[in-house]
Short mmCIF file of C-alpha atoms and ligand atoms in Angstrom, two decimals:
data_model
loop_
_atom_site.label_atom_id
_atom_site.label_comp_id
_atom_site.label_asym_id
_atom_site.label_seq_id
_atom_site.Cartn_x
_atom_site.Cartn_y
_atom_site.Cartn_z
CA UNK A 78 -0.20 -0.02 -0.03
CA UNK A 79 1.73 3.43 -0.94
CA UNK A 80 2.16 6.20 2.56
CA UNK A 81 0.52 9.07 2.84
CA UNK A 82 2.14 11.64 1.86
CA UNK A 83 2.03 14.46 3.62
CA UNK A 84 4.69 17.65 4.05
CA UNK A 85 3.82 20.90 6.09
CA UNK A 86 5.32 24.21 5.28
CA UNK A 87 5.59 27.08 7.85
CA UNK A 88 6.28 30.97 7.62
CA UNK A 89 7.64 31.96 10.71
CA UNK A 90 7.43 35.84 11.56
CA UNK A 91 8.87 38.23 14.29
CA UNK A 92 10.83 40.79 14.74
CA UNK A 93 13.44 42.21 16.19
CA UNK A 94 13.08 45.97 18.33
CA UNK A 95 15.52 48.85 19.88
CA UNK A 96 14.71 50.94 22.16
CA UNK A 97 15.09 53.08 25.51
CA UNK A 98 13.12 52.77 28.83
CA UNK A 99 11.00 50.77 27.29
CA UNK A 100 8.60 50.36 31.34
CA UNK A 101 8.48 54.22 30.77
CA UNK A 102 5.17 55.87 30.14
CA UNK A 103 5.27 57.80 26.84
CA UNK A 104 6.44 54.87 25.57
CA UNK A 105 3.87 52.94 23.83
CA UNK A 106 6.81 50.47 22.05
CA UNK A 107 5.35 48.07 24.85
CA UNK A 108 2.04 48.18 24.67
CA UNK A 109 1.89 48.13 20.82
CA UNK A 110 3.89 44.90 20.39
CA UNK A 111 1.38 42.63 22.66
CA UNK A 112 -1.90 44.95 21.00
CA UNK A 113 -0.75 43.71 18.18
CA UNK A 114 -1.03 39.56 19.25
CA UNK A 115 -4.45 39.84 18.25
CA UNK A 116 -7.92 41.35 19.08
CA UNK A 117 -8.78 41.07 22.40
CA UNK A 118 -8.83 42.62 25.04
CA UNK A 119 -6.42 43.05 27.31
CA UNK A 120 -3.59 40.86 26.86
CA UNK A 121 -3.25 38.84 29.49
CA UNK A 122 1.51 38.91 30.76
CA UNK A 123 3.05 37.20 33.57
CA UNK A 124 5.87 38.86 33.44
CA UNK A 125 9.56 36.26 34.45
CA UNK A 126 12.04 38.99 36.60
CA UNK A 127 15.73 38.28 36.58
CA UNK A 128 16.61 39.00 40.30
CA UNK A 129 20.33 40.48 38.81
CA UNK A 130 18.31 42.51 36.88
CA UNK A 131 15.97 43.82 39.87
CA UNK A 132 18.77 44.27 42.68
CA UNK A 133 20.29 47.63 39.78
CA UNK A 134 16.58 48.17 38.48
CA UNK A 135 14.81 48.10 41.87
CA UNK A 136 11.67 49.99 40.72
CA UNK A 137 10.99 48.00 38.06
CA UNK A 138 8.58 45.77 38.88
CA UNK A 139 6.55 49.81 39.54
CA UNK A 140 7.45 49.96 36.78
CA UNK A 141 6.10 48.12 34.62
CA UNK A 142 2.43 47.83 37.25
CA UNK A 143 2.18 51.49 36.10
CA UNK A 144 2.61 50.99 32.87
CA UNK A 145 0.02 48.15 32.28
CA UNK A 146 -2.81 50.19 34.63
CA UNK A 147 -1.82 53.23 32.07
CA UNK A 148 -2.26 50.86 29.58
CA UNK A 149 -5.09 48.85 31.05
CA UNK A 150 -7.57 48.07 27.90
CA UNK A 151 -4.08 46.78 26.48
CA UNK A 152 -2.76 45.16 28.34
CA UNK A 153 -2.82 43.01 31.74
CA UNK A 154 -1.17 41.15 34.59
CA UNK A 155 -1.95 37.83 35.24
CA UNK A 156 0.02 37.27 37.88
CA UNK A 157 2.49 39.07 39.84
CA UNK A 158 5.54 38.41 38.91
CA UNK A 159 7.68 35.01 39.04
CA UNK A 160 11.71 36.50 40.29
CA UNK A 161 14.28 34.03 39.57
CA UNK A 162 17.54 33.64 41.11
CA UNK A 163 19.57 35.08 37.52
CA UNK A 164 22.61 33.76 36.30
CA UNK A 165 22.93 29.69 34.76
CA UNK A 166 21.90 28.06 38.01
CA UNK A 167 18.48 29.08 36.75
CA UNK A 168 18.90 26.10 34.19
CA UNK A 169 21.04 23.50 36.59
CA UNK A 170 18.59 23.94 38.86
CA UNK A 171 15.35 21.59 37.17
CA UNK A 172 12.87 23.21 39.78
CA UNK A 173 12.47 26.34 38.39
CA UNK A 174 10.66 25.27 35.00
CA UNK A 175 8.39 23.60 37.83
CA UNK A 176 7.67 26.87 39.53
CA UNK A 177 7.80 28.18 36.08
CA UNK A 178 5.08 25.60 34.82
CA UNK A 179 3.52 27.24 38.18
CA UNK A 180 3.04 29.91 37.68
CA UNK A 181 1.46 30.30 34.12
CA UNK A 182 -1.37 27.48 35.62
CA UNK A 183 -1.62 30.21 38.15
CA UNK A 184 -1.95 32.81 36.11
CA UNK A 185 -3.91 30.74 34.69
CA UNK A 186 -1.95 31.58 30.86
CA UNK A 187 -3.60 31.18 27.52
CA UNK A 188 -2.15 29.90 23.98
CA UNK A 189 -3.14 33.71 22.64
CA UNK A 190 -1.19 35.09 26.24
CA UNK A 191 2.56 36.01 26.94
CA UNK A 192 5.11 34.97 28.91
CA UNK A 193 7.00 38.25 29.26
CA UNK A 194 11.15 37.85 29.88
CA UNK A 195 13.11 40.20 31.20
CA UNK A 196 16.65 38.40 32.31
CA UNK A 197 20.09 37.81 30.88
CA UNK A 198 19.93 34.30 28.76
CA UNK A 199 19.83 32.41 31.17
CA UNK A 200 16.43 33.66 32.75
CA UNK A 201 15.70 34.24 29.37
CA UNK A 202 16.07 30.96 28.08
CA UNK A 203 14.58 29.32 31.00
CA UNK A 204 11.66 30.85 30.87
CA UNK A 205 11.58 29.88 26.57
CA UNK A 206 11.34 26.41 28.02
CA UNK A 207 8.72 26.76 30.14
CA UNK A 208 6.18 28.80 28.14
CA UNK A 209 7.09 26.35 24.96
CA UNK A 210 6.01 23.22 26.76
CA UNK A 211 2.80 24.73 28.54
CA UNK A 212 -0.16 24.23 26.62
CA UNK A 213 2.62 23.44 23.47
CA UNK A 214 3.24 27.13 23.30
CA UNK A 215 2.50 29.90 25.12
CA UNK A 216 3.52 32.75 23.49
CA UNK A 217 7.28 34.49 24.50
CA UNK A 218 8.32 38.14 23.69
CA UNK A 219 11.70 38.35 24.91
CA UNK A 220 12.81 41.11 26.72
CA UNK A 221 17.22 41.37 26.79
CA UNK A 222 19.44 42.86 29.68
CA UNK A 223 22.26 41.46 28.64
CA UNK A 224 25.05 42.19 25.57
CA UNK A 225 25.18 38.90 25.86
CA UNK A 226 21.44 38.02 24.89
CA UNK A 227 20.79 41.24 23.51
CA UNK A 228 22.40 40.12 20.69
CA UNK A 229 22.90 36.45 20.60
CA UNK A 230 20.74 34.06 23.08
CA UNK A 231 17.07 36.30 22.44
CA UNK A 232 17.17 36.85 18.80
CA UNK A 233 16.49 33.05 17.65
CA UNK A 234 14.31 30.39 17.81
CA UNK A 235 15.97 28.34 20.75
CA UNK A 236 15.38 27.28 23.87
CA UNK A 237 17.09 25.62 27.25
CA UNK A 238 17.78 23.77 30.00
CA UNK A 239 20.44 21.96 31.39
CA UNK A 240 20.38 18.51 32.15
CA UNK A 241 22.36 15.41 33.44
CA UNK A 242 25.92 17.70 33.31
CA UNK A 243 25.39 18.88 29.39
CA UNK A 244 24.65 22.28 28.52
CA UNK A 245 20.72 22.64 26.61
CA UNK A 246 19.98 18.82 26.92
CA UNK A 247 16.32 19.87 27.71
CA UNK A 248 15.04 22.66 25.13
CA UNK A 249 12.52 22.66 22.12
CA UNK A 250 12.67 24.77 18.60
CA UNK A 251 10.18 28.03 19.54
CA UNK A 252 10.27 30.99 17.74
CA UNK A 253 9.04 34.22 19.47
CA UNK A 254 6.30 36.08 19.81
CA UNK A 255 8.81 38.93 19.36
CA UNK A 256 12.06 40.50 20.86
CA UNK A 257 12.27 44.56 22.67
CA UNK A 258 16.47 44.65 23.15
CA UNK A 259 16.41 48.27 25.44
CA UNK A 260 18.86 49.94 25.46
CA UNK A 261 19.30 50.96 29.71
CA UNK A 262 19.51 47.44 31.14
CA UNK A 263 23.35 46.99 30.02
CA UNK A 264 24.41 50.19 31.80
CA UNK A 265 23.63 48.40 34.85
CA UNK A 266 26.40 45.12 33.89
CA UNK A 267 29.60 44.10 35.21
CA UNK A 268 31.86 44.16 33.51
CA UNK A 269 31.97 40.67 32.67
CA UNK A 270 28.32 40.72 31.55
CA UNK A 271 29.20 43.71 29.94
CA UNK A 272 32.30 42.03 27.81
CA UNK A 273 31.40 38.63 27.24
CA UNK A 274 28.14 38.98 24.49
CA UNK A 275 30.38 40.39 22.47
CA UNK A 276 32.53 37.15 22.31
CA UNK A 277 29.91 36.23 19.50
CA UNK A 278 30.44 38.83 18.39
CA UNK A 279 33.84 38.23 17.04
CA UNK A 280 32.15 33.62 16.23
CA UNK A 281 29.93 35.38 14.29
CA UNK A 282 31.85 38.00 12.19
CA UNK A 283 35.05 36.34 11.96
CA UNK A 284 32.80 32.89 10.41
CA UNK A 285 30.36 35.67 8.68
CA UNK A 286 31.24 38.73 8.41
CA UNK A 287 35.46 40.96 7.69
CA UNK A 288 34.17 44.33 7.73
CA UNK A 289 32.70 43.45 11.05
CA UNK A 290 35.37 41.79 11.92
CA UNK A 291 37.05 44.85 11.24
CA UNK A 292 35.41 47.03 13.13
CA UNK A 293 35.14 45.04 16.36
CA UNK A 294 39.27 45.40 15.82
CA UNK A 295 39.04 48.83 15.50
CA UNK A 296 36.61 49.55 18.60
CA UNK A 297 37.71 46.74 21.55
CA UNK A 298 39.19 48.69 23.49
CA UNK A 299 36.53 51.52 23.79
CA UNK A 300 33.96 48.58 24.00
CA UNK A 301 35.68 47.73 25.78
CA UNK A 302 35.95 50.96 28.48
CA UNK A 303 31.89 51.17 28.36
CA UNK A 304 31.25 52.66 25.12
CA UNK A 305 27.19 52.72 24.79
CA UNK A 306 26.76 54.48 21.54
CA UNK A 307 29.61 51.20 20.04
CA UNK A 308 28.16 48.16 22.07
CA UNK A 309 24.55 49.60 20.33
CA UNK A 310 26.30 48.97 16.87
CA UNK A 311 27.40 45.48 18.37
CA UNK A 312 24.53 43.95 19.14
CA UNK A 313 22.71 44.51 16.64
CA UNK A 314 25.39 44.22 13.79
CA UNK A 315 25.12 40.82 15.60
CA UNK A 316 22.12 40.06 15.78
CA UNK A 317 20.97 41.02 11.97
CA UNK A 318 24.17 37.81 11.56
CA UNK A 319 22.40 35.49 13.85
CA UNK A 320 18.86 35.61 12.70
CA UNK A 321 19.94 35.74 8.63
CA UNK A 322 21.53 32.77 9.12
CA UNK A 323 18.83 31.80 10.64
CA UNK A 324 16.51 32.99 7.76
CA UNK A 325 18.15 32.27 5.13
CA UNK A 326 20.83 29.44 6.49
CA UNK A 327 18.52 26.87 4.68
CA UNK A 328 18.37 24.62 8.53
CA UNK A 329 15.86 27.06 11.31
CA UNK A 330 14.74 24.06 13.39
CA UNK A 331 19.08 22.58 12.73
CA UNK A 332 18.10 18.91 11.71
CA UNK A 333 21.40 19.08 9.33
CA UNK A 334 24.74 18.34 11.15
CA UNK A 335 26.24 21.82 10.67
CA UNK A 336 25.84 24.57 13.00
CA UNK A 337 28.55 27.00 11.59
CA UNK A 338 26.94 29.69 15.05
CA UNK A 339 28.36 27.40 16.32
CA UNK A 340 31.73 27.66 15.90
CA UNK A 341 34.08 27.02 19.13
CA UNK A 342 31.09 25.97 21.20
CA UNK A 343 32.08 22.30 21.06
CA UNK A 344 34.99 23.21 23.81
CA UNK A 345 33.14 27.28 25.20
CA UNK A 346 30.11 24.02 26.53
CA UNK A 347 31.98 21.36 28.49
CA UNK A 348 35.18 24.52 29.92
CA UNK A 349 31.15 25.98 31.28
CA UNK A 350 31.10 22.73 32.48
CA UNK A 351 34.11 22.62 33.86
CA UNK A 352 33.98 24.77 35.95
CA UNK A 353 32.00 24.95 37.28
CA UNK A 354 29.81 27.02 35.86
CA UNK A 355 32.34 29.92 36.99
CA UNK A 356 33.01 30.93 32.84
CA UNK A 357 30.24 33.42 31.58
CA UNK A 358 28.30 31.92 28.74
CA UNK A 359 30.90 34.65 26.02
CA UNK A 360 34.26 33.53 28.12
CA UNK A 361 34.48 30.29 27.44
CA UNK A 362 33.31 31.17 23.86
CA UNK A 363 35.76 33.26 23.49
CA UNK A 364 38.20 31.14 24.80
CA UNK A 365 36.51 28.07 22.55
CA UNK A 366 36.52 30.31 19.00
CA UNK A 367 40.61 30.89 20.43
CA UNK A 368 41.33 27.11 20.50
CA UNK A 369 39.66 26.57 17.18
CA UNK A 370 41.52 29.48 14.97
CA UNK A 371 44.63 28.64 16.90
CA UNK A 372 43.88 24.39 15.02
CA UNK A 373 43.24 25.70 11.94
CA UNK A 374 46.30 27.93 12.10
CA UNK A 375 48.40 24.91 13.89
CA UNK A 376 46.84 22.84 10.48
CA UNK A 377 47.86 26.09 7.73
CA UNK A 378 43.99 26.94 6.86
CA UNK A 379 43.67 30.02 9.07
CA UNK A 380 46.85 32.11 7.71
CA UNK A 381 49.42 33.49 10.54
CA UNK A 382 48.08 37.33 10.59
CA UNK A 383 45.01 36.77 10.58
CA UNK A 384 45.02 34.26 13.85
CA UNK A 385 47.45 36.94 15.61
CA UNK A 386 44.74 39.69 14.67
CA UNK A 387 41.83 37.62 16.26
CA UNK A 388 43.53 36.57 19.39
CA UNK A 389 44.60 40.61 20.21
CA UNK A 390 41.05 41.28 19.50
CA UNK A 391 39.68 39.14 21.74
CA UNK A 392 42.71 39.72 23.84
CA UNK A 393 41.79 43.29 23.50
CA UNK A 394 38.50 43.21 24.76
CA UNK A 395 39.21 41.61 28.17
CA UNK A 396 39.28 38.05 27.97
CA UNK A 397 41.39 35.63 29.07
CA UNK A 398 42.12 32.66 25.85
CA UNK A 399 43.60 30.51 28.81
CA UNK A 400 41.64 28.80 31.81
CA UNK A 401 43.46 25.92 33.48
CA UNK A 402 40.20 23.54 32.79
CA UNK A 403 41.66 23.53 28.38
CA UNK A 404 44.44 20.63 30.78
CA UNK A 405 41.37 18.99 31.78
CA UNK A 406 41.41 15.56 30.22
CA UNK A 407 37.77 15.53 30.46
CA UNK A 408 38.30 18.10 27.87
CA UNK A 409 38.21 16.47 25.05
CA UNK A 410 36.60 13.50 24.11
CA UNK A 411 33.75 14.18 25.75
CA UNK A 412 33.54 17.64 24.42
CA UNK A 413 33.29 16.56 20.90
CA UNK A 414 31.98 13.31 21.99
CA UNK A 415 28.29 15.99 23.63
CA UNK A 416 28.77 18.17 20.81
CA UNK A 417 28.91 15.56 18.20
CA UNK A 418 25.56 14.11 19.83
CA UNK A 419 23.83 17.70 20.16
CA UNK A 420 24.41 17.95 16.78
CA UNK A 421 23.37 14.44 15.65
CA UNK A 422 24.56 12.55 12.88
CA UNK A 423 28.38 13.28 12.68
CA UNK A 424 30.87 15.46 14.61
CA UNK A 425 31.35 19.19 12.05
CA UNK A 426 32.71 21.49 12.96
CA UNK A 427 33.37 24.38 11.96
CA UNK A 428 37.29 25.98 11.42
CA UNK A 429 38.05 29.85 10.22
CA UNK A 430 39.88 29.79 6.21
CA UNK A 431 40.42 33.37 7.33
CA UNK A 432 38.29 36.43 8.37
CA UNK A 433 35.03 36.15 7.35
CA UNK A 434 35.07 32.87 5.46
CA UNK A 435 34.80 29.32 7.46
CA UNK A 436 34.32 25.17 6.41
CA UNK A 437 33.34 22.03 7.56
CA UNK A 438 36.07 19.53 9.05
CA UNK A 439 34.46 16.77 10.42
CA UNK A 440 37.58 14.57 12.81
CA UNK A 441 39.51 16.91 14.49
CA UNK A 442 43.07 15.72 15.47
CA UNK A 443 43.74 15.08 19.14
CA UNK A 444 47.57 15.65 18.81
CA UNK A 445 46.66 18.75 17.54
CA UNK A 446 44.76 20.11 19.99
CA UNK A 447 46.48 19.34 22.87
CA UNK A 448 49.10 21.50 20.53
CA UNK A 449 46.94 24.80 20.42
CA UNK A 450 46.09 23.81 24.07
CA UNK A 451 49.76 24.01 24.79
CA UNK A 452 50.37 26.97 22.39
CA UNK A 453 47.54 29.70 24.32
CA UNK A 454 48.59 29.06 27.98
CA UNK A 455 52.34 29.98 26.77
CA UNK A 456 51.06 33.08 25.02
CA UNK A 457 48.86 33.88 28.99
CA UNK A 458 52.34 32.79 30.11
CA UNK A 459 54.07 35.80 28.30
CA UNK A 460 51.17 38.60 28.94
CA UNK A 461 49.59 39.79 32.17
CA UNK A 462 45.78 38.75 30.31
CA UNK A 463 45.83 36.26 27.97
N1 LIG B 757 19.03 29.99 23.11
C1 LIG B 757 19.63 29.95 22.51
O1 LIG B 757 20.09 30.20 21.63
C2 LIG B 757 21.29 31.35 23.24
C3 LIG B 757 22.27 31.71 22.99
C4 LIG B 757 23.50 32.32 22.97
C5 LIG B 757 24.01 31.77 24.55
N2 LIG B 757 22.89 31.10 24.89
C6 LIG B 757 22.69 31.39 27.09
O2 LIG B 757 22.60 32.35 27.05
C7 LIG B 757 23.74 32.03 28.32
C8 LIG B 757 24.22 32.80 28.88
O3 LIG B 757 23.68 33.96 28.88
P1 LIG B 757 23.61 35.87 29.50
O4 LIG B 757 26.05 35.89 28.41
O5 LIG B 757 22.57 37.23 29.64
O6 LIG B 757 24.08 35.87 31.48
P2 LIG B 757 23.06 35.02 32.45
O7 LIG B 757 21.84 34.91 32.01
O8 LIG B 757 23.80 33.89 32.89
O9 LIG B 757 23.66 37.12 33.10
C9 LIG B 757 24.64 37.03 34.01
C10 LIG B 757 23.94 38.38 35.14
O10 LIG B 757 24.01 39.31 34.82
C11 LIG B 757 22.45 39.75 35.63
N3 LIG B 757 22.35 40.58 35.02
C12 LIG B 757 21.21 40.21 34.00
N4 LIG B 757 20.99 41.29 33.39
C13 LIG B 757 21.32 42.73 34.36
C14 LIG B 757 21.73 44.16 33.77
N5 LIG B 757 21.11 44.39 32.91
N6 LIG B 757 22.19 44.25 34.70
C15 LIG B 757 22.76 43.52 36.12
N7 LIG B 757 22.68 42.52 36.30
C16 LIG B 757 22.51 41.85 34.89
C17 LIG B 757 22.42 38.84 35.65
O11 LIG B 757 21.29 38.34 37.05
C18 LIG B 757 23.53 37.40 35.97
O12 LIG B 757 24.11 37.35 37.62
C19 LIG B 757 23.90 30.97 28.74
O13 LIG B 757 23.38 29.99 29.19
C20 LIG B 757 24.55 30.12 27.01
O14 LIG B 757 23.55 28.87 27.18
C21 LIG B 757 21.49 30.86 24.58
ZN1 LIG B 758 27.00 30.90 22.23
#
């Protein structure tokens, strides 16, 4: 008997907005974005807020409440906001996802209601996972508050939490309803969280956009010195490159084995875990990018001159490119194995060919990885910060 044949063609669309002070009474963006979601008034939302953000913006909940009251015909808080500890702990402890599911249930959210996640990449990832799995998908409006989250973590179609000692083991592909990047939040970031997201910008520039790499190289010191206008440009370009890849790369839900945006991530994810999450994701990505670029250079793929520019740029931004976990025997085989499993299919590692271009390899030479680690270690010993 012939099989029944089915094809489903879907189009997803969402906006990434840029604004300053999203909950200011005179800023209509948040209300307008929610109002576009349908004719039911008011639109119901549950806010999930990163406690680290609240510590630096103590009036945030009052301002959200005042904004909702001012626009009560358009939107309504379905329940008091859920405040979660910020940072990777929220992805490591399954209780938080449970807390979020319970809150969504108690608030009576339907599939046309909104979870509004306000926080760093970790809170956004966990809230996104809870929203995507409650009722098989409640709308998610992301309001990212770190450079990492605005430039990368919040603009894509993935969410996740960690499990079984593995990064992002549980998660779904679920495009957000919308993303609102508010530059006001960036002013209160610690120096680590200010710069760590720029590692993703370097990552994507190295494999896709030589001009953007030049921009990062030129402005590395100013970015490290907290130039907000420059950082906003970096965030916008980095977000655009990620979005463009998702939209036009031919594999938005990552069914294949290739994942260029995960350049440098096989080591990064493992280093985060081996450091007990003392390393920020971006800090680990900077090291992972340095490691795979060093490997590419030693393998004769990346010219020495480009390799030097890349490492110098990362160092001028303030990244350490060597940590003792690089010498942990559990790094290499497990890191590569987990990466392959998470991708599915063949091991596929993206390596830079020169600045702005990359190629994929399906095997990594362990001796050459170790040689690359030794080189990064020797270099760190020579430079005060390296
Ligand atoms: N889903 C994806 O596609 C994707 C992509 C990249 C990264 N990620 C994930 O993002 C996470 C990292 O995100 P991150 O770098 O934003 O770190 P984070 O979420 O761990 O936040 C770092 C710290 O900054 C605090 N914070 C957040 N906003 C603040 C603000 N405005 N002012 C002061 N403090 C603030 C938080 O409370 C936390 O303590 C990782 O779990 C990573 O796996 C996901
Ligand atoms: Zn990343």
